[in-house]
Coordinates of C-alpha atoms in Angstrom, one line a residue:
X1 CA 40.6 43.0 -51.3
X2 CA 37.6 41.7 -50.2
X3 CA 35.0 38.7 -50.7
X4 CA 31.6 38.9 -51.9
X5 CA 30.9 37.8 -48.2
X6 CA 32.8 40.8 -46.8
X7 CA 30.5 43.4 -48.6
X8 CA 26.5 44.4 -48.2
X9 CA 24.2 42.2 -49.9
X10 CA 23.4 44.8 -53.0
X11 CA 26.6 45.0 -53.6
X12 CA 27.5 41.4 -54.1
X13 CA 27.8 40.1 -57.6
X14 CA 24.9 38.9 -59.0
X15 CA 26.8 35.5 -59.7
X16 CA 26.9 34.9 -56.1
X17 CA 24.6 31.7 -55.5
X18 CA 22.1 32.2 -53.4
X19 CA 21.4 30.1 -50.4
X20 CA 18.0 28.3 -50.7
X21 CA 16.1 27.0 -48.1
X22 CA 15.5 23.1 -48.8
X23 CA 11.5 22.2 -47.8
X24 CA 11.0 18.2 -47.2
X25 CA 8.2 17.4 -49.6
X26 CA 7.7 14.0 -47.6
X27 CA 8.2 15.0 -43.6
X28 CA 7.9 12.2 -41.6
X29 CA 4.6 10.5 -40.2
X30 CA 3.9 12.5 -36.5
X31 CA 4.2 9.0 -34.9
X32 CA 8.0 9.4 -35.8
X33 CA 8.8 12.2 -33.8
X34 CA 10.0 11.8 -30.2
X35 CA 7.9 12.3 -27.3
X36 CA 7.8 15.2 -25.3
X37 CA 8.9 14.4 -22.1
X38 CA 5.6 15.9 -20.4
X39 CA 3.9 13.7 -22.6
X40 CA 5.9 10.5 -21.4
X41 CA 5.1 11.6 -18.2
X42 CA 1.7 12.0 -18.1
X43 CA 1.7 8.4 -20.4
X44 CA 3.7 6.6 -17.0
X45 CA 1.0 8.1 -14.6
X46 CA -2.1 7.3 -16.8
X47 CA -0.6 3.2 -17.0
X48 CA 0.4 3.7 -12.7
X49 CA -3.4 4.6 -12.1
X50 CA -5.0 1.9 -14.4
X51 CA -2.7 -0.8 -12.9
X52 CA -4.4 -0.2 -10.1
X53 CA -7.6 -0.7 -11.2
X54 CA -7.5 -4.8 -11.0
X55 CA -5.3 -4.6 -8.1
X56 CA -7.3 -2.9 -5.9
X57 CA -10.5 -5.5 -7.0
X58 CA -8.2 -8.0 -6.3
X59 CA -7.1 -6.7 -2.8
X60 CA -10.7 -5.3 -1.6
X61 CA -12.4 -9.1 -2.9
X62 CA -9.6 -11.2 -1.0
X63 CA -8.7 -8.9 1.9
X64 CA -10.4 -7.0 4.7
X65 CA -13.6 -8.4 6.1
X66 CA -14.0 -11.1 3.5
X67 CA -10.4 -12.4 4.5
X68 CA -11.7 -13.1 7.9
X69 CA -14.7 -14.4 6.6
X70 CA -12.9 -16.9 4.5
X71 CA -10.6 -18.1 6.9
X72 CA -13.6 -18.3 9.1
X73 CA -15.5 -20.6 7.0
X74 CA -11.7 -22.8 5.9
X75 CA -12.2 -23.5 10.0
X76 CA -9.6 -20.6 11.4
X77 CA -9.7 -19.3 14.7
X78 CA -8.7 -16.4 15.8
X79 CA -5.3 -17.0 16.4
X80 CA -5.4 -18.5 12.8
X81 CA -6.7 -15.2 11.6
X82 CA -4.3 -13.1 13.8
X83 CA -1.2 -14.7 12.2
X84 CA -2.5 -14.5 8.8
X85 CA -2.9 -10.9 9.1
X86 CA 0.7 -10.4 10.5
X87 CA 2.1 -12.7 7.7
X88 CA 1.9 -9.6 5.4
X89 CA 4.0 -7.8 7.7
X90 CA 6.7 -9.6 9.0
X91 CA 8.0 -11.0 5.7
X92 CA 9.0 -7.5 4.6
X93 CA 12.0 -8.1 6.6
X94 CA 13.0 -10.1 3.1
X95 CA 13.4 -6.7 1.9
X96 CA 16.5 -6.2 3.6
X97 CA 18.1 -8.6 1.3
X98 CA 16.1 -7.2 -1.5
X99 CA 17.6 -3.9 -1.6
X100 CA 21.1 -5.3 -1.9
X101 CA 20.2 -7.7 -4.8
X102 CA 18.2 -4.9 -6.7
X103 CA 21.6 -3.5 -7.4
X104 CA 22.8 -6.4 -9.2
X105 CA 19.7 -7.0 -11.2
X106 CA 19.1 -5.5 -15.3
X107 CA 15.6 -4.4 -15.6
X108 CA 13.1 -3.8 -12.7
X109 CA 10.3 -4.1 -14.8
X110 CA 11.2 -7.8 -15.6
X111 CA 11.8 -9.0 -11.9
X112 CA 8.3 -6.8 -11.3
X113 CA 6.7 -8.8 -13.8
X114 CA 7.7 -11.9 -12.0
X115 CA 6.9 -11.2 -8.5
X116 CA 4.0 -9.2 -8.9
X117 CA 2.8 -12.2 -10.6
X118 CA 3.8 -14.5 -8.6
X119 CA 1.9 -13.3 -5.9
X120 CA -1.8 -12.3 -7.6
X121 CA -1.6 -15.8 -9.2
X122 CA -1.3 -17.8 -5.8
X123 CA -2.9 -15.6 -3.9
X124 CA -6.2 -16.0 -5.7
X125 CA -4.9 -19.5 -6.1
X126 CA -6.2 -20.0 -2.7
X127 CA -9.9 -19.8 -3.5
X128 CA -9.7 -23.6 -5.1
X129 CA -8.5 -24.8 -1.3
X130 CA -12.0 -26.2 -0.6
X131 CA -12.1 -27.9 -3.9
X132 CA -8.8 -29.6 -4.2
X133 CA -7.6 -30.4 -0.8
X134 CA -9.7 -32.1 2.7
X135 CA -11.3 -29.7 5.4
X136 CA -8.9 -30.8 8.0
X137 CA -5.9 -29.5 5.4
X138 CA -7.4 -26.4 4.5
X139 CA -6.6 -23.6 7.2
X140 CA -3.0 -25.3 6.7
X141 CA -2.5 -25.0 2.8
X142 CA -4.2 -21.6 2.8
X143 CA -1.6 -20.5 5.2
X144 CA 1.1 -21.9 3.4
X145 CA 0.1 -20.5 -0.3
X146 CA -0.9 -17.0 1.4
X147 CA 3.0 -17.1 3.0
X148 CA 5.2 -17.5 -0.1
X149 CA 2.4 -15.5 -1.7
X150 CA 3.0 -12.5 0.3
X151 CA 6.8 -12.8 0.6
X152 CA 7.0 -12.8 -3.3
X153 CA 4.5 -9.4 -2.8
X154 CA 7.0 -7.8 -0.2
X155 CA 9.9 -8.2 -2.9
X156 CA 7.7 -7.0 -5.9
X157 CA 6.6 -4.6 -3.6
X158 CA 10.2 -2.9 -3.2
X159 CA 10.6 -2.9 -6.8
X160 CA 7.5 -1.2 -7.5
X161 CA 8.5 1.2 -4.5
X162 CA 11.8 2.1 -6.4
X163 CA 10.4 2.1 -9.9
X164 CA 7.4 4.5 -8.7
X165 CA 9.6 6.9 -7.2
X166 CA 11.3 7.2 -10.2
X167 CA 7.7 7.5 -12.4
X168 CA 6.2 10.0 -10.3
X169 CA 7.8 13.3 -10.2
X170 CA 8.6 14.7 -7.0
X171 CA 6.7 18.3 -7.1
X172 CA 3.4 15.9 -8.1
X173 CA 3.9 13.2 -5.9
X174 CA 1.6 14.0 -3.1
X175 CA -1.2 15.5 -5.2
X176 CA -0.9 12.1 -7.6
X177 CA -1.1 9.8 -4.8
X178 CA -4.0 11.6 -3.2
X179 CA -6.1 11.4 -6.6
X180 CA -4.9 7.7 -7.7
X181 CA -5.9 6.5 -4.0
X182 CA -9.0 8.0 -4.0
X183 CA -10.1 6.7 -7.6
X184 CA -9.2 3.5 -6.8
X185 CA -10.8 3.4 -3.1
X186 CA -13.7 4.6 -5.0
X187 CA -14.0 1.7 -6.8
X188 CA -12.9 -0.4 -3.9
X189 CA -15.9 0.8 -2.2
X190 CA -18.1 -0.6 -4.9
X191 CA -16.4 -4.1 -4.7
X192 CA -17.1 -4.2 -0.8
X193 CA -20.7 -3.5 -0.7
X194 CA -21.5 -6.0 -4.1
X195 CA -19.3 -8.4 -2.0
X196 CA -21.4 -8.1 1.4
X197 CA -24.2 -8.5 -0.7
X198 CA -23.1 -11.6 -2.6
X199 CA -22.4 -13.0 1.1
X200 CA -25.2 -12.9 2.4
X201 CA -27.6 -13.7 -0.6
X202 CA -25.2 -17.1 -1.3
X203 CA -23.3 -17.7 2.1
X204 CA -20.8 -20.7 2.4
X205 CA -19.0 -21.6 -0.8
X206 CA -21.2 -20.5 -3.8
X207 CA -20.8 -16.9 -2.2
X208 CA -16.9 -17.3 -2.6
X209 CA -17.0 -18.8 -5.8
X210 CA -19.0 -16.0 -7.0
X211 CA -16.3 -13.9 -5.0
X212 CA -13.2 -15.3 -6.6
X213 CA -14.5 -15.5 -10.2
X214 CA -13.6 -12.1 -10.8
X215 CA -10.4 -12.4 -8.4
X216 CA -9.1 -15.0 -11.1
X217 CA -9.9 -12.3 -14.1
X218 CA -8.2 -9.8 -12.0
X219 CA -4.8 -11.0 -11.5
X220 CA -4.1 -12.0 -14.9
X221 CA -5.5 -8.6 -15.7
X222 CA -3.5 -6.9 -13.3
X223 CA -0.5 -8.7 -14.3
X224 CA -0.9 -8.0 -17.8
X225 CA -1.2 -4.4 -17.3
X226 CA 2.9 -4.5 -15.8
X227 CA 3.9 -4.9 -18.9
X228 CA 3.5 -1.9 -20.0
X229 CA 5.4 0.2 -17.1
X230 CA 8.5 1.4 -18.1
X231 CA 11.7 0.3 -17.3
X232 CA 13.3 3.7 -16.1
X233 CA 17.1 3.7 -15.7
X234 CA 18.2 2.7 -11.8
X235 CA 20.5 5.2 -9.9
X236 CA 22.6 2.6 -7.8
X237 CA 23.7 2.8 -4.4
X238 CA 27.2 4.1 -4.0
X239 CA 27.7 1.9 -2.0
X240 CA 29.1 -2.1 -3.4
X241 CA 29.0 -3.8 0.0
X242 CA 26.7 -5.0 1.7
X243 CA 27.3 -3.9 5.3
X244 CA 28.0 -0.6 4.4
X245 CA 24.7 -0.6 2.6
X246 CA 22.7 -1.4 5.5
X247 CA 24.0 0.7 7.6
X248 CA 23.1 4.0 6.0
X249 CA 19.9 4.4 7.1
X250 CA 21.0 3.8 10.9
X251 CA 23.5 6.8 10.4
X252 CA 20.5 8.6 9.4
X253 CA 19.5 9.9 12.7
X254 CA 16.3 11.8 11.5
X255 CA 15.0 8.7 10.2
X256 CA 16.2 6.1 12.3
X257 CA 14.2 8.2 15.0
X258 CA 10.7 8.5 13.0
X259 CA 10.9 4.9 12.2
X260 CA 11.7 3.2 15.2
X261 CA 8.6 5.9 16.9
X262 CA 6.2 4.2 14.0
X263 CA 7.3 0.9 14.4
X264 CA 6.0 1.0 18.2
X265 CA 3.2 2.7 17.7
X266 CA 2.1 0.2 14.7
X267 CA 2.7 -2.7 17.4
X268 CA 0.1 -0.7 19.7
X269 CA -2.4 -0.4 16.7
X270 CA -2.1 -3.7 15.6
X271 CA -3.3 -5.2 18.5
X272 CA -7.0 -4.1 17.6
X273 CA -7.5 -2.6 14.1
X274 CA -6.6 -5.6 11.7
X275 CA -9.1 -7.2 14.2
X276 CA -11.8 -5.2 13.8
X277 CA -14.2 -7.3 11.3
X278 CA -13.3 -10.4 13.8
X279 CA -14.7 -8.7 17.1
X280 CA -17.7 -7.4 14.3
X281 CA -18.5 -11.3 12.0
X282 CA -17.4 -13.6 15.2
X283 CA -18.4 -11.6 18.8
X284 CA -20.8 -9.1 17.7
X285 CA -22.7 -11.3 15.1
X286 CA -23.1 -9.1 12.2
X287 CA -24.1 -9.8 9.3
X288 CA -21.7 -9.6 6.2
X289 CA -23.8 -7.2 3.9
X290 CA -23.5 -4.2 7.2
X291 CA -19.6 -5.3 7.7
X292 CA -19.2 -4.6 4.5
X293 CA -21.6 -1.2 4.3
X294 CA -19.6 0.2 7.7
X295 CA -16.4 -0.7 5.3
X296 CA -17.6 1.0 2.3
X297 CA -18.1 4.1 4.4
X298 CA -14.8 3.8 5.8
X299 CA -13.3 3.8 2.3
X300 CA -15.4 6.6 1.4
X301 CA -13.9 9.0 4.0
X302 CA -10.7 7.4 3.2
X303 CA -11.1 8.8 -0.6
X304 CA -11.7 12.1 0.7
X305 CA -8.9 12.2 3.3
X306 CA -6.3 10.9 0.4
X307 CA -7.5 13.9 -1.1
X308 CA -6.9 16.4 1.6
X309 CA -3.9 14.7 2.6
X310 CA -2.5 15.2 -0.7
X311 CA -2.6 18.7 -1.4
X312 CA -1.5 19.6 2.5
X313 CA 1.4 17.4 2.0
X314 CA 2.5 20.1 -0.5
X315 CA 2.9 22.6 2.1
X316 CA 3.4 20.7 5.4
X317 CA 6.2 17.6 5.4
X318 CA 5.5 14.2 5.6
X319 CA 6.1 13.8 9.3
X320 CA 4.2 16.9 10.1
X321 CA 1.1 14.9 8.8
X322 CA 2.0 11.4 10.2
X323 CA 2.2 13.0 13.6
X324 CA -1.6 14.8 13.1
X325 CA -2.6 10.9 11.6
X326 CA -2.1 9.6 15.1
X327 CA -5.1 10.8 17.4
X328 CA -7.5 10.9 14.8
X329 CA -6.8 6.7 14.9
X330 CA -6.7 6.5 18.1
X331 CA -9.9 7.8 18.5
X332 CA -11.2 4.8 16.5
X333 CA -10.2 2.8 19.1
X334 CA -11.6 4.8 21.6
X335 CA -15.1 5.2 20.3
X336 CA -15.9 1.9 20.4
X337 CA -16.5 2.8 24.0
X338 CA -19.8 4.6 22.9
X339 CA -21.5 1.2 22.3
X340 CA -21.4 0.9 26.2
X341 CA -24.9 3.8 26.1
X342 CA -25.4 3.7 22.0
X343 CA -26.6 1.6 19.7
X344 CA -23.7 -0.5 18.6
X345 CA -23.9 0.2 14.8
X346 CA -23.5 4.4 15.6
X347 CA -20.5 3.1 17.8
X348 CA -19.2 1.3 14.7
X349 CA -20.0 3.6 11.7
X350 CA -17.7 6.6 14.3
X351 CA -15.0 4.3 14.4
X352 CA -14.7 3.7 10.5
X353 CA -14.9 7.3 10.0
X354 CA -12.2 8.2 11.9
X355 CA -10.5 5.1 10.5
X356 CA -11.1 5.9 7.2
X357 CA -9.3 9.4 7.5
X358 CA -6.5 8.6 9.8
X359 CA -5.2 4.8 8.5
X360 CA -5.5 6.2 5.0
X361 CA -3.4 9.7 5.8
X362 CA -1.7 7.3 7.4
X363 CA -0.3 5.0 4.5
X364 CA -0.1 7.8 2.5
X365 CA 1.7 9.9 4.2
X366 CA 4.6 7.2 5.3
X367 CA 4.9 5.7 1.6
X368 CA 5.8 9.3 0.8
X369 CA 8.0 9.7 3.3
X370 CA 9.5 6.9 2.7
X371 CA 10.3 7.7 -0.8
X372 CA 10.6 11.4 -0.9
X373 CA 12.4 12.1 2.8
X374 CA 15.3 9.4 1.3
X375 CA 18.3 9.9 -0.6
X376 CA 17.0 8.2 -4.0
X377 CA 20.4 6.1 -4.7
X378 CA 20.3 4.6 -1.0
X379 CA 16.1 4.5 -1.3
X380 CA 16.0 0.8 -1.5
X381 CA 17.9 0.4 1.5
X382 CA 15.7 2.9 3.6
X383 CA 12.6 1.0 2.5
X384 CA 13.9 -2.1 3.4
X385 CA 14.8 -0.9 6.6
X386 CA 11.8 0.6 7.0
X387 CA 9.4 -2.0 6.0
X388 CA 11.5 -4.3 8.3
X389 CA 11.1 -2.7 11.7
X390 CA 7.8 -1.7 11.2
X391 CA 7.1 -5.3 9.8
X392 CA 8.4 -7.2 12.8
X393 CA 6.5 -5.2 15.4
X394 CA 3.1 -5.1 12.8
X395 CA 3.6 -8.9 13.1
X396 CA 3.7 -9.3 16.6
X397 CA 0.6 -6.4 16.5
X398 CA -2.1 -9.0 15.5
X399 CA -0.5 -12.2 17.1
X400 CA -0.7 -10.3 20.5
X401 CA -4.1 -9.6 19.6
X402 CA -5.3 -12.7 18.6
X403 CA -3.9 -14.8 21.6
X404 CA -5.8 -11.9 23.7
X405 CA -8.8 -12.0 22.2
X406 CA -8.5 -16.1 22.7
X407 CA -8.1 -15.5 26.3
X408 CA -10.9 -12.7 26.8
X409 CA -13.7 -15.4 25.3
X410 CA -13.0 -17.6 28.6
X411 CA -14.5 -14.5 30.6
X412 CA -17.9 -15.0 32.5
X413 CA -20.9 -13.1 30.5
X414 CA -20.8 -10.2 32.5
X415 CA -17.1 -9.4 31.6
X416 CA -18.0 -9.8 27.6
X417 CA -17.9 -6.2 27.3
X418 CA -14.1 -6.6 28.0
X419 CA -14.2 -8.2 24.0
X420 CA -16.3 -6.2 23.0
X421 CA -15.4 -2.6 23.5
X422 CA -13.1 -2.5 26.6
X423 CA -10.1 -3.7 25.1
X424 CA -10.3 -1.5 22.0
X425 CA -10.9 2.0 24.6
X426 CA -7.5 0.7 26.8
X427 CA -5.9 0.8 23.2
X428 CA -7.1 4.2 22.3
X429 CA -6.0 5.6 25.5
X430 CA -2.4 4.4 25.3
X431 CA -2.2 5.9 21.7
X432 CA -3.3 9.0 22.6
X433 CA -0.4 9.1 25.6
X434 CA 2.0 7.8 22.9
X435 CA 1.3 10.5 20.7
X436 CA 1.4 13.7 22.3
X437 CA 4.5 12.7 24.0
X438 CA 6.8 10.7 22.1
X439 CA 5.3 11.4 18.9
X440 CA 5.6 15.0 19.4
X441 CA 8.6 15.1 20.3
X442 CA 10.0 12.8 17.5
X443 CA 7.9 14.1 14.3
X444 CA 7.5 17.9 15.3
X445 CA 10.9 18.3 15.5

């Protein structure tokens, strides 16, 4: 015998009860459905990209040429200057000890918050120096504040390294950075030029009140905006101790090769780059408004290259790209030689170009590889080891520099080209050797 079930539809007893499809009269508001994850996506990026909007105000308005000019009018020298510029380096050696705690710690986004913070609110901090404190205290105090400024920065930095990585999706991530860097440059560019102009119009310290005003409205900004990032689940190193943590990225022979070959050749940059609007405010005597003019151009190739960059890094690897990086800077360095039969501002416009295009490939291209040529559990690790070599050598980059510059102003007149172009050729000319030999043989391969 069989059931009304077993038999065709028409024949079924017309008692059977048919099944009726139930319609929600009241469906739920659209805001209650779950995001796609595309959408959430594309929400993380959009918040990653306008973070950066007071960040990079903040960064162009307190760094580059109107860093040197501030420490030039606190009373710095240029050894003063050299050493703040390889503070920002060397503490990333505190990321060592970084990585290891991150495994320990809840929520990224929380330690973010507080380091992040930490570091925009002192470091714009430092613009009420010449109010609060004597003139013989101030190159002191300003180096003090912008020390535990930046080594808070170097550990919000290797959160922000891990929690980006995580964001951004790897098939994206080189076309993303391209277009986020050269947005914000972009805008950086703007700041530099209003800056130079502020400079000159109001030298002294109304110009760098006017300077830090926005600064101050920046790093609260900036700050705020980190709220909203989201707090992505952490893949944790396999790893519980700590030697056997550190260690990884030394077993890594690939790695361990590319970084120690950048870590050397950052110490031979060093020497002259972070230097350059020194040699141009203090020994060429230019004027802040065409510092910041030769800058702005510089950022503007820079936009374009972050573009270019990005969309060949997805064909060609990251190493691939740092290796073609190298020449173009080197040939910074070496056209400040054409000043010796051109007019010096042609000299200087050259150099920034091919700054602007190599440095900014540069960065690029070894963030990426230092978050996408990692294994993402031991990624914190690899950073920190990373950041640490090349931080120790970009320390000793501008020191060197500094104490060599020092030297070069007790030459007789007729050796003042030395200072003024001579030293930044010799550079070139080593990095050029460097590159086509060990950097060949280390990134081509």
């Amino acid at each position: 015998m069989t059931t009304s079930i077993d038999r065709p539809f028409e024949t079924r007893s017309k008692e059977c009860i048919p099944i009726q499809k139930t319609v929600n009269v009241n469906p739920p508001p659209l805001a209650s459905k779950p995001r796609r994850k595309g959408s959430t996506q594309r929400t993380n990026l959009s918040i990653a990209t306008w973070e950066g909007v007071p960040a990079i105000i903040l960064q162009t308005l307190l760094g580059g040429p109107f860093l040197t000019g501030f420490l030039l009018y606190l009373g710095a020298g240029s050894r003063h200057i050299g050493f703040v510029l390889a503070i920002t380096t060397f503490v990333n050696i505190a990321q060592i000890g970084a990585a290891y705690w991150m495994q320990r710690i809840r929520s990224r986004k929380r330690m973010l918050l507080l380091f992040v913070g930490t570091h925009r609110i002192l470091w714009s901090a430092t613009g009420l120096i010449p109010f609060i404190f004597p003139k013989e205290w101030w190159v002191s105090v300003y180096i003090a504040v912008y020390t535990v400024a930046f080594i808070s920065n170097t550990i919000g930095g290797m959160i922000w390294t891990s929690l980006i990585g995580d964001i951004v999706p790897a098939k994206v991530r080189g076309r993303y950075f391209g277009i986020r860097n050269t947005i914000l440059n972009a805008l950086g560019s703007v700041c530099l030029f209003a800056g130079g102009i502020v400079l000159d119009r109001y030298p002294g310290e109304m110009g760098f009140l006017i300077l830090f005003i926005p600064v101050w409205i920046c790093a609260i900004a900036n700050t705020v905006i980190y709220f909203f990032y989201p707090d992505v689940p952490f893949e944790r190193s396999t790893e519980k101790v700590f030697w056997r943590m550190f260690i990884k990225p030394f077993q890594d022979r690939s790695f361990l090769k590319a970084t120690l070959f950048l870590a050397v050749w950052l110490l031979i940059q060093t020497l002259i780059v972070p230097l350059y609007s020194y040699v141009m405010l203090d020994l060429l005597n230019i004027n802040y408004q065409t510092v910041s003019l030769i800058t702005v151009v510089q950022t503007l190739v820079m936009m374009a290259g972050f573009y270019v960059w990005g969309n060949l890094n997805a064909r060609f690897s990251n190493k691939t790209l740092l290796f073609w990086t190298l020449p173009v800077i080197a040939l910074s360095c070496l056209s400040w030689g054409l000043m010796s039969f051109m007019p010096i501002l042609v000299a200087l416009f050259l150099s920034h170009i091919f700054l602007g295009i190599g440095v900014g490939g540069f960065n690029q291209l070894a963030f990426n590889f230092t978050i996408g040529d990692t294994p993402k559990s031991e990624r914190p690790m690899f950073v920190a080891v990373y950041s640490a070599l090349t931080g120790v050598t970009s320390f000793l980059g501008p020191l060197m520099g500094g104490w060599l510059y020092e030297k070069m102003e007790t030459l007789s007149d007729a050796l003042a080209w030395v200072s003024a172009y001579g030293f930044q050729v010799g550079v070139g000319v080593v990095m050029l050797i460097l590159t086509f030999t060990l950097g060949r043989r280390v990134l081509l391969k």
